[in-house]
Amino acid sequence: MRPDDLYRLRSARGVTLREDLLIVATVRPDREENSYLGGLHRLPLDGGPLTPWTESERDQAASISPDGRWIAFLRSGDPSTRGWEKAPQLYVMPVGGGEPRRLTQAPLGAGAPVWSPDSTRLAFTARVPEPGRYGTDEDVAPDEEAPRRITTFQYRLDNVGFVLDRRHRLFTVDVEDRAAEAREVAGGDSFDVRDPAWTPDGRRLVFAAQRDLNARDTLHHDLYLVPAEGGQPQLAVRSKGNVHLPVVGEDGGVHYYGTEFQGFDSVARNTGLWHAELPAAGEVSAPTRLTDRETVDVQGLRPAVPTSEGLLVAVRVQGSVQLRLVPPDPAPTPLEGLRLVGDAEQVVTDFDHCPASGLVAAVVSTTERPGEVAVLRLTEDAPEPQRVLTDLGAGIGESGLAAVEELRGTGEDGYPLHGWLVLPEGPGPHPVLLVIHGGPFQHYTWGFFDEAQVYASAGYAVVLPNPRGSAGYGESHGRAVVGAMGTVDAVDLLGLLDLALARPELDERRVGVMGGSYGGFMTGWLAAHHGERFTAAWSERAVNAWDSFHGSSDIGWMFTHGYIGTDPVVWREKSPLHHADRITMPFAVVHSEQDWRCPLEQAQRMFVTLLAQGTETEFLLFPGEGHELSRSGRPRHRVQRFEAVLDWWGRWLPVTPGGTG
């Protein structure tokens, strides 16, 4: 896969299923518009070709009504338009065909639609700007707005911007009344409404919001009830930490995803499936965790889907995101008690279920495809094998895909090691790249990873480790680096690297290290503390200095305390910048101008320090991008980044003609 092959990455993004109607949202990077296009398509369940459902290439988040008569979706305007005309708006159209009808005119765009049980109304959230901000006053330019008054830790968010002056509020809109306008149901200036869900009678809405409606800084979220016609929200369920994506059953019980923690100590916590009863007026319910805290980590793709066999959820399992069935038992069920639905070695990114047919549709990613649609039928004894219906990623392999092999072993301290090796063509010996993921509570997976394919196609063997601190191996594994970054995680990273280097086709004398975010932090840490192992380094969107990260990152105020502690002396000792005098290898510093997760000063301080001491270094700065550049930045910048990476390694770890080292 070459850098320019990024434009071939067409994939499925979402699915919605009712009876024999399966609608698929697709996405692809577009070269001319330098953005992402796609659209909605119908997919026959017998495996026929995709056919366009709507004409626009900016339609996403489709949802079929419970009665099967309507499809609601979000449509974004052309980038050349302004204001609400560009922002995603809610549309609806009959399943039998007809022109889509716009339902909203939200200044900053509408959120995904949620159908009422009787299919007559939609609930959604939308950010509502303060008067005079974000284009609500055409005579006031952004740099002429009044100053923001900030009194809380959580006042901005990477890839979003400032949030205090555009809170998420809850709205409903009538689908059948063409004259109806969206009406606000709940919201306020101090809290955000998230993840609305209808009660079965359609008279009330459940939603998640900050504890005590954000009367004080908190990471805790609870469930609230509000009449569907609007009113004062009432606390319904007091969580053990936070809540996401509730769904209310016919019996009045509510299931949701949530983590469990106290205070601000929320890092590296497994997400579980919880249950609570919706209380009578004036009462508050306590929840019960249905999945084991240590072994089950739920990925919140969409609300838990009730089936005749249990509750269908997605779970992170050692590099996979699998569909699993959770039994309705009141005691927490461990991972081995959750029945697997579909294949194990893949990454599920969306799914839906039709109770009438028992069919499950899912978007799945594998090492060779970024996102295809698969279906299977649930049975009483076991699900049937999944069938992949699409071949959206067929064009990726035209320039060749590298082989991906699983690596397992044991580290020097006896701890199990797990990761992947992506091998280039040819006998070698190949130069090697140790590529460290971010998070750290994230993971490399059995899914498609464009970066590894680009590097392997250029002739590099790519090692992808999931060290202690990663997700999907148990909460204890994830929390092993709390207060211990740069210790056991470094042991695992180097251990898996040694496991790969034992192979004769890899050149142990020529190894580069690279990573972003936490991976950038570990790149700097390894360069300083284990520099003899590497030839050069590429550190991207990194945490380099905990003291300034603590006060400038959108999450620094809690993330630093959660992982490093509260002692500024320890912050300094755990900062790669503090050890920069030990970095003598060529070291690339890479960052985005609008990164608010790891702010730009993190890169600037490291670059200036290295340059001043004479280390071979350069600073690559991407304008207009945030922390997510490598994953969802503008396509042109993503291609330019690939080209810059290969240029850097071509200088310091050159590959000889024919693909060997």
CSV table of N, CA, C and O in Angstrom, one decimal, residues 64-137:
chain,number,residue,atom,x,y,z
A,64,ILE,N,-33.7,3.3,10.6
A,64,ILE,CA,-35.0,2.9,10.1
A,64,ILE,C,-36.0,3.0,11.3
A,64,ILE,O,-35.7,2.5,12.4
A,65,SER,N,-37.2,3.5,11.1
A,65,SER,CA,-38.2,3.7,12.2
A,65,SER,C,-38.7,2.3,12.6
A,65,SER,O,-38.6,1.3,11.9
A,66,PRO,N,-39.2,2.2,13.9
A,66,PRO,CA,-39.6,0.9,14.4
A,66,PRO,C,-40.7,0.2,13.5
A,66,PRO,O,-40.8,-1.0,13.4
A,67,ASP,N,-41.6,1.0,12.9
A,67,ASP,CA,-42.6,0.5,12.1
A,67,ASP,C,-42.2,0.2,10.6
A,67,ASP,O,-42.9,-0.3,9.8
A,68,GLY,N,-40.9,0.6,10.3
A,68,GLY,CA,-40.4,0.3,9.0
A,68,GLY,C,-40.8,1.2,7.9
A,68,GLY,O,-40.5,1.0,6.7
A,69,ARG,N,-41.5,2.3,8.2
A,69,ARG,CA,-42.0,3.2,7.2
A,69,ARG,C,-41.1,4.4,6.8
A,69,ARG,O,-41.2,4.9,5.7
A,70,TRP,N,-40.1,4.7,7.7
A,70,TRP,CA,-39.3,5.9,7.5
A,70,TRP,C,-37.8,5.6,7.7
A,70,TRP,O,-37.5,4.7,8.4
A,71,ILE,N,-37.0,6.4,7.1
A,71,ILE,CA,-35.6,6.4,7.4
A,71,ILE,C,-35.2,7.8,7.7
A,71,ILE,O,-35.5,8.8,7.0
A,72,ALA,N,-34.6,8.0,8.9
A,72,ALA,CA,-34.0,9.3,9.3
A,72,ALA,C,-32.5,9.2,9.1
A,72,ALA,O,-31.9,8.1,9.3
A,73,PHE,N,-31.9,10.3,8.8
A,73,PHE,CA,-30.4,10.4,8.6
A,73,PHE,C,-29.9,11.8,8.8
A,73,PHE,O,-30.7,12.8,8.8
A,74,LEU,N,-28.6,11.9,8.8
A,74,LEU,CA,-28.0,13.2,8.8
A,74,LEU,C,-27.4,13.5,7.5
A,74,LEU,O,-26.7,12.7,6.9
A,75,ARG,N,-27.6,14.7,7.0
A,75,ARG,CA,-27.0,15.2,5.7
A,75,ARG,C,-26.2,16.5,6.0
A,75,ARG,O,-26.8,17.5,6.5
A,76,SER,N,-25.0,16.5,5.6
A,76,SER,CA,-24.2,17.7,5.7
A,76,SER,C,-24.2,18.4,4.4
A,76,SER,O,-24.3,17.8,3.3
A,77,GLY,N,-24.1,19.8,4.5
A,77,GLY,CA,-24.1,20.6,3.3
A,77,GLY,C,-22.7,20.6,2.6
A,77,GLY,O,-21.7,20.2,3.2
A,78,ASP,N,-22.7,21.2,1.4
A,78,ASP,CA,-21.4,21.4,0.7
A,78,ASP,C,-20.5,22.3,1.6
A,78,ASP,O,-20.9,23.2,2.2
A,79,PRO,N,-19.2,21.9,1.6
A,79,PRO,CA,-18.2,22.7,2.4
A,79,PRO,C,-18.2,24.2,2.0
A,79,PRO,O,-17.8,25.1,2.8
A,80,SER,N,-18.6,24.5,0.8
A,80,SER,CA,-18.6,25.9,0.4
A,80,SER,C,-19.7,26.7,1.0
A,80,SER,O,-19.7,28.0,0.9
A,81,THR,N,-20.8,26.1,1.5
A,81,THR,CA,-21.9,26.8,2.2
A,81,THR,C,-21.4,27.3,3.6
A,81,THR,O,-20.4,26.9,4.1
A,82,ARG,N,-22.3,28.1,4.2
A,82,ARG,CA,-21.9,28.7,5.5
A,82,ARG,C,-23.0,28.3,6.5
A,82,ARG,O,-24.1,28.0,6.2
A,83,GLY,N,-22.5,28.4,7.8
A,83,GLY,CA,-23.5,28.2,8.9
A,83,GLY,C,-24.2,26.9,8.9
A,83,GLY,O,-23.6,25.8,8.6
A,84,TRP,N,-25.5,27.0,9.3
A,84,TRP,CA,-26.3,25.7,9.4
A,84,TRP,C,-26.4,25.0,8.1
A,84,TRP,O,-26.6,23.8,8.1
A,85,GLU,N,-26.2,25.7,7.0
A,85,GLU,CA,-26.3,25.0,5.7
A,85,GLU,C,-25.2,24.0,5.5
A,85,GLU,O,-25.4,23.0,4.7
A,86,LYS,N,-24.1,24.2,6.1
A,86,LYS,CA,-23.0,23.3,6.0
A,86,LYS,C,-23.0,22.2,7.1
A,86,LYS,O,-22.6,21.1,6.9
A,87,ALA,N,-23.5,22.5,8.3
A,87,ALA,CA,-23.6,21.6,9.4
A,87,ALA,C,-24.5,20.4,9.1
A,87,ALA,O,-25.5,20.6,8.4
A,88,PRO,N,-24.3,19.3,9.7
A,88,PRO,CA,-25.2,18.1,9.5
A,88,PRO,C,-26.6,18.4,10.0
A,88,PRO,O,-26.8,18.9,11.2
A,89,GLN,N,-27.6,18.2,9.2
A,89,GLN,CA,-29.0,18.4,9.6
A,89,GLN,C,-29.8,17.1,9.5
A,89,GLN,O,-29.4,16.2,8.7
A,90,LEU,N,-30.9,17.0,10.2
A,90,LEU,CA,-31.7,15.8,10.3
A,90,LEU,C,-32.7,15.8,9.1
A,90,LEU,O,-33.4,16.8,8.9
A,91,TYR,N,-32.7,14.7,8.4
A,91,TYR,CA,-33.6,14.5,7.3
A,91,TYR,C,-34.4,13.2,7.5
A,91,TYR,O,-34.0,12.3,8.2
A,92,VAL,N,-35.6,13.1,6.8
A,92,VAL,CA,-36.4,11.9,6.9
A,92,VAL,C,-36.9,11.7,5.5
A,92,VAL,O,-37.2,12.6,4.7
A,93,MET,N,-37.1,10.4,5.1
A,93,MET,CA,-37.7,10.0,3.8
A,93,MET,C,-38.5,8.7,4.0
A,93,MET,O,-38.1,7.9,4.8
A,94,PRO,N,-39.5,8.5,3.2
A,94,PRO,CA,-40.3,7.3,3.3
A,94,PRO,C,-39.4,6.1,2.8
A,94,PRO,O,-38.6,6.3,1.8
A,95,VAL,N,-39.6,4.9,3.4
A,95,VAL,CA,-38.9,3.8,2.9
A,95,VAL,C,-39.3,3.4,1.5
A,95,VAL,O,-38.5,2.9,0.7
A,96,GLY,N,-40.5,3.7,1.1
A,96,GLY,CA,-41.0,3.4,-0.2
A,96,GLY,C,-40.5,4.3,-1.3
A,96,GLY,O,-40.8,4.1,-2.5
A,97,GLY,N,-39.7,5.3,-0.9
A,97,GLY,CA,-39.2,6.3,-1.9
A,97,GLY,C,-39.8,7.6,-1.8
A,97,GLY,O,-40.8,7.8,-1.1
A,98,GLY,N,-39.1,8.6,-2.3
A,98,GLY,CA,-39.6,10.0,-2.3
A,98,GLY,C,-38.4,10.9,-1.9
A,98,GLY,O,-37.3,10.5,-1.7
A,99,GLU,N,-38.7,12.2,-1.9
A,99,GLU,CA,-37.6,13.2,-1.7
A,99,GLU,C,-37.4,13.3,-0.2
A,99,GLU,O,-38.3,13.3,0.6
A,100,PRO,N,-36.1,13.3,0.2
A,100,PRO,CA,-35.8,13.5,1.6
A,100,PRO,C,-36.3,14.9,2.1
A,100,PRO,O,-36.2,15.9,1.3
A,101,ARG,N,-36.8,15.0,3.3
A,101,ARG,CA,-37.3,16.2,3.9
A,101,ARG,C,-36.5,16.7,5.1
A,101,ARG,O,-36.3,15.9,6.0
A,102,ARG,N,-36.0,17.9,5.0
A,102,ARG,CA,-35.2,18.4,6.2
A,102,ARG,C,-36.1,18.7,7.3
A,102,ARG,O,-37.1,19.4,7.2
A,103,LEU,N,-35.7,18.3,8.5
A,103,LEU,CA,-36.4,18.5,9.8
A,103,LEU,C,-35.8,19.6,10.7
A,103,LEU,O,-36.5,20.1,11.6
A,104,THR,N,-34.5,19.9,10.5
A,104,THR,CA,-33.9,20.8,11.4
A,104,THR,C,-33.1,21.9,10.7
A,104,THR,O,-32.8,21.7,9.5
A,105,GLN,N,-32.8,22.9,11.4
A,105,GLN,CA,-32.0,24.0,11.0
A,105,GLN,C,-31.1,24.4,12.2
A,105,GLN,O,-31.1,25.6,12.5
A,106,ALA,N,-30.4,23.5,12.7
A,106,ALA,CA,-29.6,23.7,13.9
A,106,ALA,C,-28.3,24.5,13.5
A,106,ALA,O,-27.6,24.1,12.6
A,107,PRO,N,-28.0,25.6,14.2
A,107,PRO,CA,-26.9,26.4,13.8
A,107,PRO,C,-25.6,25.7,13.8
A,107,PRO,O,-24.8,26.0,12.9
A,108,LEU,N,-25.4,24.8,14.7
A,108,LEU,CA,-24.1,24.0,14.7
A,108,LEU,C,-24.3,22.6,14.4
A,108,LEU,O,-23.4,21.8,14.6
A,109,GLY,N,-25.4,22.2,13.8
A,109,GLY,CA,-25.7,20.9,13.4
A,109,GLY,C,-26.4,20.0,14.4
A,109,GLY,O,-26.4,20.3,15.6
A,110,ALA,N,-27.1,19.0,13.9
A,110,ALA,CA,-27.9,18.1,14.7
A,110,ALA,C,-27.1,16.8,15.0
A,110,ALA,O,-26.3,16.4,14.2
A,111,GLY,N,-27.5,16.1,16.1
A,111,GLY,CA,-26.9,14.8,16.3
A,111,GLY,C,-27.7,13.7,15.7
A,111,GLY,O,-28.7,13.9,15.1
A,112,ALA,N,-27.3,12.5,15.9
A,112,ALA,CA,-27.9,11.3,15.3
A,112,ALA,C,-29.3,11.1,15.8
A,112,ALA,O,-29.7,11.4,17.0
A,113,PRO,N,-30.2,10.7,14.9
A,113,PRO,CA,-31.7,10.6,15.3
A,113,PRO,C,-32.0,9.3,16.1
A,113,PRO,O,-31.3,8.3,16.0
A,114,VAL,N,-32.9,9.5,17.0
A,114,VAL,CA,-33.4,8.4,17.9
A,114,VAL,C,-34.9,8.3,17.8
A,114,VAL,O,-35.6,9.3,18.2
A,115,TRP,N,-35.4,7.2,17.3
A,115,TRP,CA,-36.9,7.1,17.0
A,115,TRP,C,-37.7,6.9,18.3
A,115,TRP,O,-37.3,6.1,19.1
A,116,SER,N,-38.9,7.5,18.3
A,116,SER,CA,-39.9,7.2,19.3
A,116,SER,C,-40.5,5.8,19.1
A,116,SER,O,-40.5,5.3,17.9
A,117,PRO,N,-41.0,5.1,20.1
A,117,PRO,CA,-41.5,3.8,19.8
A,117,PRO,C,-42.7,3.7,18.8
A,117,PRO,O,-42.8,2.7,18.1
A,118,ASP,N,-43.4,4.8,18.7
A,118,ASP,CA,-44.6,4.8,17.7
A,118,ASP,C,-44.2,5.4,16.4
A,118,ASP,O,-45.0,5.5,15.5
A,119,SER,N,-42.9,5.7,16.2
A,119,SER,CA,-42.3,6.1,14.9
A,119,SER,C,-42.9,7.4,14.4
A,119,SER,O,-42.8,7.8,13.2
A,120,THR,N,-43.4,8.3,15.3
A,120,THR,CA,-43.9,9.6,14.9
A,120,THR,C,-43.0,10.7,15.2
A,120,THR,O,-43.1,11.8,14.7
A,121,ARG,N,-42.0,10.5,16.1
A,121,ARG,CA,-41.1,11.6,16.5
A,121,ARG,C,-39.7,11.1,16.6
A,121,ARG,O,-39.4,9.9,16.7
A,122,LEU,N,-38.8,12.1,16.5
A,122,LEU,CA,-37.3,11.8,16.6
A,122,LEU,C,-36.8,12.7,17.8
A,122,LEU,O,-37.2,13.8,18.0
A,123,ALA,N,-35.9,12.1,18.5
A,123,ALA,CA,-35.1,12.8,19.5
A,123,ALA,C,-33.7,12.9,19.0
A,123,ALA,O,-33.2,12.1,18.3
A,124,PHE,N,-33.1,14.0,19.4
A,124,PHE,CA,-31.7,14.3,19.0
A,124,PHE,C,-31.1,15.3,19.9
A,124,PHE,O,-31.8,16.1,20.6
A,125,THR,N,-29.8,15.4,20.0
A,125,THR,CA,-29.1,16.5,20.7
A,125,THR,C,-28.5,17.4,19.7
A,125,THR,O,-28.1,17.0,18.5
A,126,ALA,N,-28.3,18.6,20.1
A,126,ALA,CA,-27.6,19.6,19.2
A,126,ALA,C,-26.9,20.6,20.1
A,126,ALA,O,-27.4,21.0,21.2
A,127,ARG,N,-25.8,21.1,19.7
A,127,ARG,CA,-25.1,22.2,20.4
A,127,ARG,C,-25.8,23.5,20.1
A,127,ARG,O,-26.0,23.8,18.9
A,128,VAL,N,-26.1,24.2,21.2
A,128,VAL,CA,-26.8,25.5,21.0
A,128,VAL,C,-25.8,26.6,21.4
A,128,VAL,O,-25.4,26.7,22.5
A,129,PRO,N,-25.5,27.5,20.4
A,129,PRO,CA,-24.5,28.5,20.8
A,129,PRO,C,-25.1,29.7,21.6
A,129,PRO,O,-26.2,30.0,21.5
A,130,GLU,N,-24.2,30.3,22.4
A,130,GLU,CA,-24.6,31.5,23.1
A,130,GLU,C,-24.9,32.6,22.0
A,130,GLU,O,-24.2,32.6,20.9
A,131,PRO,N,-25.8,33.5,22.3
A,131,PRO,CA,-26.0,34.6,21.3
A,131,PRO,C,-24.7,35.4,21.1
A,131,PRO,O,-24.0,35.7,22.0
A,132,GLY,N,-24.5,35.6,19.8
A,132,GLY,CA,-23.3,36.4,19.4
A,132,GLY,C,-22.1,35.6,19.1
A,132,GLY,O,-21.1,36.1,18.7
A,133,ARG,N,-22.2,34.2,19.3
A,133,ARG,CA,-21.0,33.4,19.1
A,133,ARG,C,-21.3,32.4,17.9
A,133,ARG,O,-22.5,32.1,17.6
A,134,TYR,N,-20.2,32.0,17.3
A,134,TYR,CA,-20.3,30.9,16.2
A,134,TYR,C,-21.2,31.3,15.1
A,134,TYR,O,-22.0,30.5,14.6
A,135,GLY,N,-21.1,32.6,14.7
A,135,GLY,CA,-21.9,33.0,13.5
A,135,GLY,C,-23.3,33.4,13.8
A,135,GLY,O,-24.0,33.7,12.8
A,136,THR,N,-23.8,33.4,15.0
A,136,THR,CA,-25.2,33.8,15.3
A,136,THR,C,-25.4,35.3,15.1
A,136,THR,O,-26.5,35.7,14.9
A,137,ASP,N,-24.3,36.0,15.1
A,137,ASP,CA,-24.4,37.5,14.8
A,137,ASP,C,-23.5,37.7,13.6
A,137,ASP,O,-22.2,37.6,13.8
